[in-house]
mmCIF file of C-alpha atoms in Angstrom:
data_model
loop_
_atom_site.group_PDB
_atom_site.id
_atom_site.type_symbol
_atom_site.label_atom_id
_atom_site.label_comp_id
_atom_site.label_asym_id
_atom_site.label_seq_id
_atom_site.Cartn_x
_atom_site.Cartn_y
_atom_site.Cartn_z
ATOM 1 C CA MET A 20 0.000 0.000 0.000
ATOM 2 C CA GLN A 21 2.845 2.276 0.583
ATOM 3 C CA LYS A 22 4.165 1.902 -3.134
ATOM 4 C CA PHE A 23 0.913 2.888 -5.032
ATOM 5 C CA PRO A 24 1.506 6.516 -5.548
ATOM 6 C CA LYS A 25 4.790 5.777 -7.327
ATOM 7 C CA VAL A 26 3.166 3.284 -9.699
ATOM 8 C CA PHE A 27 0.383 5.696 -10.500
ATOM 9 C CA THR A 28 2.773 8.409 -11.329
ATOM 10 C CA THR A 29 4.665 6.222 -13.805
ATOM 11 C CA MET A 30 1.515 5.156 -15.585
ATOM 12 C CA SER A 31 0.408 8.699 -15.929
ATOM 13 C CA ALA A 32 3.607 9.628 -17.646
ATOM 14 C CA ILE A 33 3.332 6.726 -20.097
ATOM 15 C CA LEU A 34 -0.225 7.688 -21.014
ATOM 16 C CA ALA A 35 0.732 11.286 -21.534
ATOM 17 C CA LEU A 36 3.570 10.333 -23.856
ATOM 18 C CA ALA A 37 1.327 8.096 -25.910
ATOM 19 C CA PHE A 38 -1.226 10.867 -26.348
ATOM 20 C CA CYS A 39 1.454 13.242 -27.381
ATOM 21 C CA LEU A 40 2.803 10.840 -30.017
ATOM 22 C CA ALA A 41 -0.649 10.262 -31.392
ATOM 23 C CA SER A 42 -1.296 13.928 -31.562
ATOM 24 C CA CYS A 43 1.946 14.588 -33.379
ATOM 25 C CA LYS A 44 1.211 11.918 -35.975
ATOM 26 C CA GLU A 45 -2.121 13.440 -36.676
ATOM 27 C CA ASN A 46 -0.511 16.912 -37.282
ATOM 28 C CA VAL A 47 2.088 15.461 -39.677
ATOM 29 C CA ASP A 48 -0.467 13.775 -41.771
ATOM 30 C CA ASP A 49 -2.387 17.084 -42.103
ATOM 31 C CA ASP A 50 0.828 19.271 -43.608
ATOM 32 C CA PRO A 51 0.608 19.520 -47.512
ATOM 33 C CA GLN A 52 3.771 18.823 -49.724
ATOM 34 C CA LYS A 53 5.487 22.101 -51.238
ATOM 35 C CA THR A 54 6.981 22.427 -54.755
ATOM 36 C CA ALA A 55 10.716 22.974 -54.966
ATOM 37 C CA GLY A 56 11.511 26.511 -56.162
ATOM 38 C CA SER A 57 14.772 28.032 -57.421
ATOM 39 C CA ILE A 58 16.320 31.497 -57.720
ATOM 40 C CA SER A 59 19.257 32.578 -59.992
ATOM 41 C CA TYR A 60 20.905 35.326 -62.039
ATOM 42 C CA ALA A 61 21.855 34.472 -65.608
ATOM 43 C CA VAL A 62 24.405 37.341 -65.604
ATOM 44 C CA THR A 63 26.595 37.160 -62.533
ATOM 45 C CA SER A 64 29.024 39.973 -63.417
ATOM 46 C CA VAL A 65 27.972 43.459 -64.518
ATOM 47 C CA GLU A 66 30.234 46.454 -65.418
ATOM 48 C CA LYS A 67 29.095 50.045 -65.301
ATOM 49 C CA THR A 68 30.541 53.565 -65.069
ATOM 50 C CA THR A 69 29.600 56.322 -62.687
ATOM 51 C CA ALA A 70 27.911 58.074 -65.634
ATOM 52 C CA ASP A 71 25.487 55.183 -66.256
ATOM 53 C CA GLY A 72 21.893 55.355 -65.146
ATOM 54 C CA THR A 73 19.788 52.947 -63.083
ATOM 55 C CA PHE A 74 19.381 49.385 -64.280
ATOM 56 C CA THR A 75 17.967 45.981 -63.287
ATOM 57 C CA ASN A 76 19.779 42.673 -63.752
ATOM 58 C CA GLU A 77 17.168 40.086 -64.642
ATOM 59 C CA LEU A 78 16.486 37.527 -61.879
ATOM 60 C CA THR A 79 14.984 34.119 -62.653
ATOM 61 C CA ASN A 80 12.572 32.863 -59.919
ATOM 62 C CA THR A 81 10.706 29.569 -60.249
ATOM 63 C CA GLY A 82 8.093 29.806 -57.588
ATOM 64 C CA ASP A 83 6.271 32.539 -55.789
ATOM 65 C CA GLY A 84 8.508 33.100 -52.854
ATOM 66 C CA THR A 85 8.934 36.734 -51.852
ATOM 67 C CA VAL A 86 12.277 38.166 -52.950
ATOM 68 C CA THR A 87 14.195 40.986 -51.308
ATOM 69 C CA TYR A 88 17.386 42.663 -52.553
ATOM 70 C CA SER A 89 20.444 44.069 -50.859
ATOM 71 C CA SER A 90 23.812 45.660 -51.789
ATOM 72 C CA SER A 91 27.008 44.808 -49.979
ATOM 73 C CA LYS A 92 28.370 48.351 -50.552
ATOM 74 C CA THR A 93 25.782 51.081 -50.713
ATOM 75 C CA ASP A 94 28.489 53.696 -51.482
ATOM 76 C CA VAL A 95 29.029 51.880 -54.770
ATOM 77 C CA ALA A 96 25.392 51.078 -55.552
ATOM 78 C CA GLU A 97 22.044 51.056 -53.834
ATOM 79 C CA VAL A 98 19.332 48.576 -54.740
ATOM 80 C CA ASN A 99 15.569 48.804 -54.321
ATOM 81 C CA THR A 100 14.753 46.024 -51.846
ATOM 82 C CA GLN A 101 11.473 45.155 -53.556
ATOM 83 C CA THR A 102 12.271 45.594 -57.307
ATOM 84 C CA GLY A 103 16.023 45.061 -57.587
ATOM 85 C CA LEU A 104 16.472 48.418 -59.432
ATOM 86 C CA VAL A 105 20.100 49.470 -58.957
ATOM 87 C CA THR A 106 21.269 53.074 -58.606
ATOM 88 C CA ILE A 107 24.998 53.679 -59.042
ATOM 89 C CA LYS A 108 26.549 55.834 -56.331
ATOM 90 C CA GLY A 109 30.273 55.677 -56.983
ATOM 91 C CA ALA A 110 33.247 53.735 -58.287
ATOM 92 C CA GLY A 111 34.043 50.384 -56.733
ATOM 93 C CA GLU A 112 32.694 46.839 -56.486
ATOM 94 C CA THR A 113 29.590 45.569 -54.696
ATOM 95 C CA THR A 114 27.544 42.398 -54.559
ATOM 96 C CA ILE A 115 23.845 42.598 -55.241
ATOM 97 C CA THR A 116 22.010 39.728 -53.469
ATOM 98 C CA ALA A 117 18.459 38.523 -53.980
ATOM 99 C CA THR A 118 16.968 36.508 -51.057
ATOM 100 C CA VAL A 119 13.769 34.456 -51.429
ATOM 101 C CA ALA A 120 11.470 33.149 -48.660
ATOM 102 C CA ASP A 121 9.470 29.912 -48.860
ATOM 103 C CA SER A 122 5.828 30.402 -49.637
ATOM 104 C CA ASP A 123 2.833 28.235 -48.851
ATOM 105 C CA THR A 124 3.439 26.288 -52.019
ATOM 106 C CA TYR A 125 7.158 26.650 -52.784
ATOM 107 C CA THR A 126 10.187 25.843 -50.839
ATOM 108 C CA TYR A 127 13.719 26.876 -51.897
ATOM 109 C CA ALA A 128 16.674 24.689 -51.145
ATOM 110 C CA THR A 129 18.918 27.680 -52.072
ATOM 111 C CA LYS A 130 17.395 30.906 -50.953
ATOM 112 C CA THR A 131 19.922 33.467 -52.384
ATOM 113 C CA ALA A 132 21.333 34.504 -55.744
ATOM 114 C CA SER A 133 23.855 37.299 -56.363
ATOM 115 C CA TYR A 134 25.942 39.091 -58.970
ATOM 116 C CA THR A 135 29.018 41.271 -58.833
ATOM 117 C CA LEU A 136 28.665 44.898 -59.935
ATOM 118 C CA THR A 137 31.895 46.686 -60.893
ATOM 119 C CA VAL A 138 31.608 50.482 -61.294
ATOM 120 C CA THR A 139 34.465 52.524 -62.856
ATOM 121 C CA ALA A 140 34.813 56.297 -62.875
ATOM 122 C CA ALA A 141 33.307 57.736 -66.086
ATOM 123 C CA ASP A 142 35.337 59.913 -68.529
ATOM 124 C CA THR A 143 33.770 63.299 -67.919
ATOM 125 C CA THR A 144 35.595 64.846 -70.893
ATOM 126 C CA PRO A 145 32.933 65.974 -73.446
ATOM 127 C CA GLN A 146 32.937 63.916 -76.647
ATOM 128 C CA LYS A 147 34.238 66.036 -79.581
ATOM 129 C CA THR A 148 33.238 65.953 -83.256
ATOM 130 C CA ALA A 149 35.926 65.074 -85.794
ATOM 131 C CA GLY A 150 37.082 68.125 -87.776
ATOM 132 C CA SER A 151 39.205 68.404 -90.921
ATOM 133 C CA ILE A 152 41.539 70.903 -92.630
ATOM 134 C CA SER A 153 42.763 70.938 -96.261
ATOM 135 C CA TYR A 154 43.836 73.030 -99.276
ATOM 136 C CA ALA A 155 42.164 72.190 -102.596
ATOM 137 C CA VAL A 156 45.087 73.841 -104.446
ATOM 138 C CA THR A 157 48.442 72.558 -103.208
ATOM 139 C CA SER A 158 50.721 74.297 -105.739
ATOM 140 C CA VAL A 159 50.561 78.018 -106.573
ATOM 141 C CA GLU A 160 52.748 79.970 -109.035
ATOM 142 C CA LYS A 161 53.258 83.738 -108.880
ATOM 143 C CA THR A 162 55.707 86.410 -110.034
ATOM 144 C CA THR A 163 57.387 89.127 -108.023
ATOM 145 C CA ALA A 164 55.029 91.626 -109.656
ATOM 146 C CA ASP A 165 51.878 89.915 -108.354
ATOM 147 C CA GLY A 166 49.918 91.360 -105.471
ATOM 148 C CA ALA A 167 48.810 89.822 -102.188
ATOM 149 C CA PHE A 168 46.545 86.775 -102.399
ATOM 150 C CA THR A 169 44.832 84.086 -100.305
ATOM 151 C CA ASN A 170 44.670 80.393 -101.166
ATOM 152 C CA VAL A 171 41.281 79.046 -100.048
ATOM 153 C CA LEU A 172 41.500 76.782 -96.996
ATOM 154 C CA THR A 173 38.674 74.336 -96.261
ATOM 155 C CA THR A 174 37.966 73.510 -92.612
ATOM 156 C CA THR A 175 35.159 71.669 -90.841
ATOM 157 C CA GLY A 176 34.809 72.623 -87.189
ATOM 158 C CA ASP A 177 35.619 75.701 -85.173
ATOM 159 C CA GLY A 178 39.264 75.120 -84.338
ATOM 160 C CA THR A 179 41.527 78.183 -84.449
ATOM 161 C CA VAL A 180 43.812 78.287 -87.495
ATOM 162 C CA THR A 181 47.238 79.963 -87.703
ATOM 163 C CA TYR A 182 49.474 80.351 -90.773
ATOM 164 C CA THR A 183 53.254 80.254 -91.330
ATOM 165 C CA SER A 184 55.692 80.570 -94.258
ATOM 166 C CA SER A 185 58.816 78.415 -94.443
ATOM 167 C CA LYS A 186 60.758 81.194 -96.231
ATOM 168 C CA THR A 187 59.772 84.735 -95.355
ATOM 169 C CA ASP A 188 62.232 86.186 -97.899
ATOM 170 C CA VAL A 189 60.056 84.609 -100.611
ATOM 171 C CA ALA A 190 56.637 85.318 -99.055
ATOM 172 C CA GLU A 191 55.187 86.447 -95.748
ATOM 173 C CA VAL A 192 51.765 85.269 -94.554
ATOM 174 C CA ASN A 193 49.342 86.884 -92.137
ATOM 175 C CA THR A 194 49.195 84.462 -89.215
ATOM 176 C CA GLN A 195 45.480 85.033 -88.653
ATOM 177 C CA THR A 196 44.023 85.442 -92.171
ATOM 178 C CA GLY A 197 46.407 83.518 -94.448
ATOM 179 C CA LEU A 198 46.909 86.581 -96.710
ATOM 180 C CA VAL A 199 50.214 86.111 -98.559
ATOM 181 C CA ILE A 200 52.543 88.982 -99.531
ATOM 182 C CA ILE A 201 55.261 88.159 -102.059
ATOM 183 C CA LYS A 202 58.741 89.323 -101.085
ATOM 184 C CA GLY A 203 61.049 87.811 -103.701
ATOM 185 C CA ALA A 204 61.768 84.993 -106.147
ATOM 186 C CA GLY A 205 62.054 81.443 -104.819
ATOM 187 C CA LYS A 206 59.962 78.676 -103.284
ATOM 188 C CA THR A 207 58.230 78.517 -99.905
ATOM 189 C CA THR A 208 55.681 76.346 -98.099
ATOM 190 C CA ILE A 209 52.618 78.008 -96.594
ATOM 191 C CA THR A 210 51.243 75.933 -93.703
ATOM 192 C CA ALA A 211 47.891 76.240 -91.906
ATOM 193 C CA THR A 212 47.743 74.702 -88.395
ATOM 194 C CA VAL A 213 44.455 74.094 -86.548
ATOM 195 C CA ALA A 214 43.994 73.575 -82.806
ATOM 196 C CA ASP A 215 41.335 71.386 -81.184
ATOM 197 C CA SER A 216 38.384 73.335 -79.795
ATOM 198 C CA ASP A 217 35.858 72.492 -77.074
ATOM 199 C CA ASN A 218 33.648 70.856 -79.685
ATOM 200 C CA TYR A 219 35.999 69.622 -82.441
ATOM 201 C CA THR A 220 39.131 67.501 -82.578
ATOM 202 C CA TYR A 221 41.426 67.150 -85.598
ATOM 203 C CA ALA A 222 43.260 63.937 -86.407
ATOM 204 C CA THR A 223 45.353 65.884 -88.957
ATOM 205 C CA LYS A 224 46.119 69.341 -87.673
ATOM 206 C CA THR A 225 48.027 70.863 -90.643
ATOM 207 C CA ALA A 226 47.497 71.582 -94.332
ATOM 208 C CA SER A 227 50.028 73.217 -96.657
ATOM 209 C CA TYR A 228 50.742 74.317 -100.231
ATOM 210 C CA THR A 229 53.871 75.136 -102.211
ATOM 211 C CA LEU A 230 54.292 78.692 -103.497
ATOM 212 C CA THR A 231 56.751 79.208 -106.386
ATOM 213 C CA VAL A 232 57.643 82.833 -107.178
ATOM 214 C CA THR A 233 59.551 83.776 -110.343
ATOM 215 C CA ALA A 234 61.104 87.160 -111.168
ATOM 216 C CA ALA A 235 58.644 89.344 -113.060
ATOM 217 C CA ASP A 236 59.364 90.892 -116.457
ATOM 218 C CA THR A 237 59.683 94.571 -115.553
ATOM 219 C CA THR A 238 59.475 95.710 -119.166
ATOM 220 C CA PRO A 239 56.437 98.025 -119.434
ATOM 221 C CA GLN A 240 53.569 96.277 -121.150
ATOM 222 C CA LYS A 241 52.712 97.896 -124.462
ATOM 223 C CA THR A 242 49.324 98.090 -126.111
ATOM 224 C CA ALA A 243 48.928 96.108 -129.320
ATOM 225 C CA GLY A 244 48.773 98.347 -132.384
ATOM 226 C CA SER A 245 47.856 97.560 -135.988
ATOM 227 C CA ILE A 246 48.541 98.842 -139.504
ATOM 228 C CA SER A 247 46.601 98.098 -142.701
ATOM 229 C CA TYR A 248 45.438 99.331 -146.080
ATOM 230 C CA ALA A 249 41.747 98.914 -146.812
ATOM 231 C CA THR A 250 42.562 99.072 -150.530
ATOM 232 C CA THR A 251 45.388 96.716 -151.470
ATOM 233 C CA SER A 252 45.294 97.172 -155.260
ATOM 234 C CA VAL A 253 45.325 100.556 -157.052
ATOM 235 C CA SER A 254 45.258 101.186 -160.802
ATOM 236 C CA LYS A 255 46.448 104.445 -162.398
ATOM 237 C CA THR A 256 47.644 105.784 -165.774
ATOM 238 C CA THR A 257 50.707 107.822 -166.581
ATOM 239 C CA ALA A 258 48.456 110.848 -167.016
ATOM 240 C CA ASP A 259 47.100 110.695 -163.433
ATOM 241 C CA GLY A 260 48.311 113.114 -160.810
ATOM 242 C CA THR A 261 49.641 112.475 -157.311
ATOM 243 C CA PHE A 262 47.478 110.567 -154.830
ATOM 244 C CA THR A 263 47.462 108.975 -151.359
ATOM 245 C CA ASN A 264 46.007 105.565 -150.512
ATOM 246 C CA GLU A 265 44.457 105.790 -147.045
ATOM 247 C CA LEU A 266 46.390 103.895 -144.361
ATOM 248 C CA THR A 267 44.670 102.774 -141.134
ATOM 249 C CA THR A 268 46.789 102.606 -137.976
ATOM 250 C CA THR A 269 45.971 102.112 -134.302
ATOM 251 C CA GLY A 270 48.646 103.427 -131.991
ATOM 252 C CA ASP A 271 51.280 106.112 -132.229
ATOM 253 C CA GLY A 272 54.118 104.302 -133.987
ATOM 254 C CA THR A 273 56.036 106.296 -136.635
ATOM 255 C CA VAL A 274 55.211 105.278 -140.234
ATOM 256 C CA THR A 275 57.530 105.507 -143.234
ATOM 257 C CA TYR A 276 56.737 104.737 -146.873
ATOM 258 C CA SER A 277 58.707 103.191 -149.742
ATOM 259 C CA SER A 278 58.212 102.140 -153.374
ATOM 260 C CA SER A 279 59.678 98.931 -154.769
ATOM 261 C CA LYS A 280 60.105 100.542 -158.238
ATOM 262 C CA THR A 281 60.783 104.264 -158.276
ATOM 263 C CA ASP A 282 60.728 104.377 -162.103
ATOM 264 C CA VAL A 283 57.034 103.477 -161.855
ATOM 265 C CA ALA A 284 56.145 105.626 -158.838
ATOM 266 C CA GLU A 285 57.893 107.564 -156.115
ATOM 267 C CA VAL A 286 56.358 107.957 -152.641
ATOM 268 C CA ASN A 287 56.906 110.608 -150.012
ATOM 269 C CA THR A 288 58.537 108.726 -147.140
ATOM 270 C CA GLN A 289 56.697 110.749 -144.497
ATOM 271 C CA THR A 290 53.229 111.340 -145.984
ATOM 272 C CA GLY A 291 52.709 108.430 -148.391
ATOM 273 C CA LEU A 292 51.929 110.839 -151.292
ATOM 274 C CA VAL A 293 52.571 108.950 -154.535
ATOM 275 C CA THR A 294 53.913 110.536 -157.743
ATOM 276 C CA ILE A 295 53.585 108.475 -160.908
ATOM 277 C CA LYS A 296 56.770 108.234 -162.974
ATOM 278 C CA GLY A 297 55.986 105.683 -165.675
ATOM 279 C CA ALA A 298 54.090 102.578 -166.691
ATOM 280 C CA GLY A 299 54.620 99.350 -164.756
ATOM 281 C CA GLU A 300 53.866 97.804 -161.375
ATOM 282 C CA THR A 301 55.280 98.710 -157.966
ATOM 283 C CA THR A 302 54.553 97.893 -154.358
ATOM 284 C CA ILE A 303 54.006 100.781 -151.964
ATOM 285 C CA THR A 304 54.890 99.698 -148.430
ATOM 286 C CA ALA A 305 54.119 101.441 -145.141
ATOM 287 C CA THR A 306 56.376 100.406 -142.241
ATOM 288 C CA VAL A 307 55.562 101.242 -138.618
ATOM 289 C CA ALA A 308 57.976 101.254 -135.683
ATOM 290 C CA ASP A 309 57.085 100.339 -132.108
ATOM 291 C CA SER A 310 56.635 103.315 -129.808
ATOM 292 C CA ASP A 311 56.981 103.639 -126.033
ATOM 293 C CA THR A 312 53.351 102.662 -125.573
ATOM 294 C CA TYR A 313 52.432 100.568 -128.638
ATOM 295 C CA THR A 314 53.867 97.431 -130.206
ATOM 296 C CA TYR A 315 52.990 95.998 -133.616
ATOM 297 C CA ALA A 316 52.952 92.265 -134.274
ATOM 298 C CA THR A 317 52.744 93.062 -137.995
ATOM 299 C CA LYS A 318 54.846 96.093 -138.822
ATOM 300 C CA THR A 319 54.142 96.521 -142.545
ATOM 301 C CA ALA A 320 51.181 97.065 -144.822
ATOM 302 C CA SER A 321 51.387 97.372 -148.585
ATOM 303 C CA TYR A 322 49.400 97.745 -151.742
ATOM 304 C CA THR A 323 50.107 97.081 -155.401
ATOM 305 C CA LEU A 324 50.111 100.062 -157.763
ATOM 306 C CA THR A 325 49.643 99.244 -161.446
ATOM 307 C CA VAL A 326 50.347 102.126 -163.861
ATOM 308 C CA THR A 327 49.383 101.850 -167.536
ATOM 309 C CA ALA A 328 50.398 104.231 -170.363
ATOM 310 C CA ALA A 329 47.828 106.936 -170.903
ATOM 311 C CA ALA A 330 45.962 106.929 -174.228
ATOM 312 C CA ALA A 331 47.872 109.104 -176.783
ATOM 313 C CA THR A 332 46.076 112.249 -177.952
ATOM 314 C CA THR A 333 47.682 114.097 -180.870
ATOM 315 C CA LYS A 334 47.826 117.847 -180.528
ATOM 316 C CA THR A 335 49.315 120.654 -182.675
ATOM 317 C CA LEU A 336 51.581 123.292 -181.207
ATOM 318 C CA PRO A 337 52.091 126.472 -183.323
ATOM 319 C CA LEU A 338 55.684 127.735 -182.992
ATOM 320 C CA GLU A 339 57.608 130.617 -184.374
ATOM 321 C CA GLY A 340 61.320 130.016 -184.540
ATOM 322 C CA LEU A 341 64.521 131.999 -184.242
ATOM 323 C CA ILE A 342 68.094 130.846 -184.806
ATOM 324 C CA ASN A 343 70.857 132.598 -182.984
ATOM 325 C CA TYR A 344 73.939 131.609 -184.962
ATOM 326 C CA THR A 345 77.382 131.800 -183.380
ATOM 327 C CA ASP A 346 80.516 132.310 -185.491
ATOM 328 C CA TYR A 347 83.187 130.332 -183.707
ATOM 329 C CA SER A 348 85.955 132.164 -185.583
ATOM 330 C CA THR A 349 85.155 135.354 -183.740
ATOM 331 C CA GLY A 350 83.330 133.852 -180.782
ATOM 332 C CA GLU A 351 80.626 136.437 -181.174
ATOM 333 C CA PRO A 352 77.012 135.612 -181.840
ATOM 334 C CA GLU A 353 75.675 136.846 -185.155
ATOM 335 C CA PRO A 354 71.916 136.698 -185.025
ATOM 336 C CA ALA A 355 70.236 135.544 -188.189
ATOM 337 C CA THR A 356 66.486 135.442 -188.061
ATOM 338 C CA VAL A 357 64.402 132.817 -189.756
ATOM 339 C CA GLU A 358 60.814 133.848 -189.500
ATOM 340 C CA LYS A 359 58.278 131.103 -190.052
ATOM 341 C CA SER A 360 55.297 129.430 -188.464
ATOM 342 C CA LEU A 361 55.724 125.771 -187.498
ATOM 343 C CA GLU A 362 53.063 123.374 -186.304
ATOM 344 C CA ILE A 363 54.517 120.409 -184.384
ATOM 345 C CA GLU A 364 52.363 117.454 -183.398
ATOM 346 C CA TYR A 365 52.767 115.967 -179.903
ATOM 347 C CA THR A 366 50.878 113.724 -177.490
ATOM 348 C CA ASP A 367 50.334 113.737 -173.727
ATOM 349 C CA ASP A 368 53.165 111.225 -173.453
ATOM 350 C CA ASP A 369 55.594 113.659 -175.144
ATOM 351 C CA THR A 370 57.788 115.844 -172.985
ATOM 352 C CA TRP A 371 58.911 119.377 -173.726
ATOM 353 C CA LYS A 372 62.235 117.789 -174.560
ATOM 354 C CA ASP A 373 60.605 115.785 -177.350
ATOM 355 C CA ILE A 374 58.853 118.866 -178.722
ATOM 356 C CA ALA A 375 61.983 121.001 -178.512
ATOM 357 C CA GLU A 376 64.083 118.414 -180.377
ATOM 358 C CA ARG A 377 61.595 118.280 -183.225
ATOM 359 C CA TYR A 378 61.582 122.086 -183.468
ATOM 360 C CA ALA A 379 65.362 122.252 -183.422
ATOM 361 C CA GLU A 380 65.641 119.754 -186.270
ATOM 362 C CA VAL A 381 63.189 121.681 -188.441
ATOM 363 C CA SER A 382 64.845 124.998 -187.651
ATOM 364 C CA LEU A 383 68.315 123.805 -188.573
ATOM 365 C CA GLU A 384 67.112 122.222 -191.770
ATOM 366 C CA ASP A 385 65.637 125.561 -192.818
ATOM 367 C CA ASN A 386 68.698 127.554 -191.731
ATOM 368 C CA GLU A 387 69.703 129.788 -194.655
ATOM 369 C CA TYR A 388 73.332 129.459 -193.646
ATOM 370 C CA GLY A 389 73.214 125.694 -193.938
ATOM 371 C CA PRO A 390 74.404 123.182 -191.377
ATOM 372 C CA SER A 391 76.984 124.558 -188.995
ATOM 373 C CA GLU A 392 78.066 124.533 -185.413
ATOM 374 C CA GLY A 393 75.945 126.702 -183.277
ATOM 375 C CA LYS A 394 73.478 126.895 -180.504
ATOM 376 C CA ILE A 395 69.731 126.753 -180.904
ATOM 377 C CA VAL A 396 67.429 128.837 -178.736
ATOM 378 C CA MET A 397 63.628 128.638 -178.756
ATOM 379 C CA PHE A 398 60.819 130.922 -177.882
ATOM 380 C CA TRP A 399 57.052 130.778 -177.737
ATOM 381 C CA ARG A 400 54.658 133.637 -178.022
ATOM 382 C CA ASP A 401 52.584 132.077 -175.251
ATOM 383 C CA SER A 402 55.016 131.948 -172.360
ATOM 384 C CA SER A 403 52.687 129.606 -170.415
ATOM 385 C CA GLN A 404 53.694 126.822 -172.825
ATOM 386 C CA ARG A 405 57.282 126.906 -171.565
ATOM 387 C CA ILE A 406 58.724 124.404 -169.049
ATOM 388 C CA ASN A 407 61.762 125.555 -167.115
ATOM 389 C CA GLY A 408 64.756 123.285 -167.295
ATOM 390 C CA CYS A 409 63.736 121.519 -170.527
ATOM 391 C CA GLU A 410 67.059 120.179 -171.798
ATOM 392 C CA LEU A 411 67.406 120.448 -175.585
ATOM 393 C CA LYS A 412 69.377 117.641 -177.108
ATOM 394 C CA SER A 413 69.454 115.942 -180.498
ATOM 395 C CA ASN A 414 70.517 112.469 -181.453
ATOM 396 C CA GLU A 415 70.932 113.512 -185.087
ATOM 397 C CA SER A 416 74.526 113.361 -186.317
ATOM 398 C CA THR A 417 73.816 114.914 -189.710
ATOM 399 C CA TYR A 418 74.184 118.372 -188.279
ATOM 400 C CA ASN A 419 77.066 119.462 -186.156
ATOM 401 C CA TYR A 420 75.454 121.489 -183.401
ATOM 402 C CA ASP A 421 74.921 121.629 -179.667
ATOM 403 C CA LEU A 422 71.607 122.239 -177.935
ATOM 404 C CA VAL A 423 71.543 124.257 -174.744
ATOM 405 C CA SER A 424 69.222 124.002 -171.754
ATOM 406 C CA ILE A 425 66.297 126.330 -171.529
ATOM 407 C CA ASN A 426 66.337 128.312 -168.303
ATOM 408 C CA ASP A 427 64.575 131.231 -166.736
ATOM 409 C CA LYS A 428 66.698 133.921 -168.378
ATOM 410 C CA VAL A 429 64.396 135.816 -170.712
ATOM 411 C CA SER A 430 65.673 138.419 -173.195
ATOM 412 C CA ALA A 431 63.456 140.785 -175.161
ATOM 413 C CA TYR A 432 64.118 140.362 -178.878
ATOM 414 C CA SER A 433 61.184 142.330 -180.176
ATOM 415 C CA SER A 434 57.973 143.749 -178.900
ATOM 416 C CA ASP A 435 56.001 140.641 -179.645
ATOM 417 C CA SER A 436 58.623 137.882 -179.363
ATOM 418 C CA TYR A 437 60.613 136.309 -176.540
ATOM 419 C CA TYR A 438 63.381 133.841 -176.594
ATOM 420 C CA LEU A 439 65.196 131.921 -173.930
ATOM 421 C CA GLN A 440 68.982 131.892 -173.853
#
């Protein structure tokens, strides 16, 4: 009787344990089975710069467990705990971790996924546009007489350009404008150099051209002159008077004239006035000399002058003759008058010489003293028919006489007659 309480106590404990085990079995049988879920990042390493904006690295989640995000270094990048949106804060490296919790239906053997984010400092230098510089003409030729000039430079961009000359004794160049001033003969290189600007950068920063300068011809430039005859063929007869064929000249060169055959025509060397001398053909040439201001590529102009014999017209000249006979034994003239009227035919081609010779022959033939040595003198009642300097000569050898030259000495022989001696 004294051991009962101890036995009761032990039985109570066994019963309580059995109830507990039964209760636990019932609870296990009531818990549903969960689907296995997974979480992962396909990209586990991401690189960014401090200039990049926010981004999200895609997370793959099979299941519906709630995901939260964290960053190991918030001074490098912060991450939205609900969305995973990353905001870059500075250069460095951080780990972005996604953590998933089991849900009522999914359980995750691995509950985290992460990726490494590397952030480098961004280049804050502004990006520049590519510029260019060039000369279309790379070789220029000038003379020492040429003025200042500029060779066109083509540039894209707003870089500042400066200019230099390799030989300033040949040419100087304005450093700002590129205007070139020639200084002497020779060869130099003109170079344009461009500097990068805030907006443009130049891979090639220079462009150049060669300038060749030759010594200029300092001879004054003359104006071109010309000389010509509008009429290049002239026809005349031996009966025509003097004439001038009009010459056209541009410029102030001195002109002289010449005739290729002076027995056909003579020409005044200064005026070009032509005097006909006989039948035939001659060339009248005008020659011009260069002046201080004019030069002539062609310095001569000419025309052909053709002179034909004038048609003969027979005329009759009434003459009254006188013989002045000279006795050579005494040396004194002894006038003997032969009074008669003579009519001598002549043409326009005859000269006073021809007429005088015919008269002399007739007079001597009719001389009452017969043929002798002596001198013949002539006179005309109409003094206008006389020509001064008409030389009287005869080719007849039948009579032994000399003929003298008519001159201006007039002696009165009678009141109505004159003779020349």
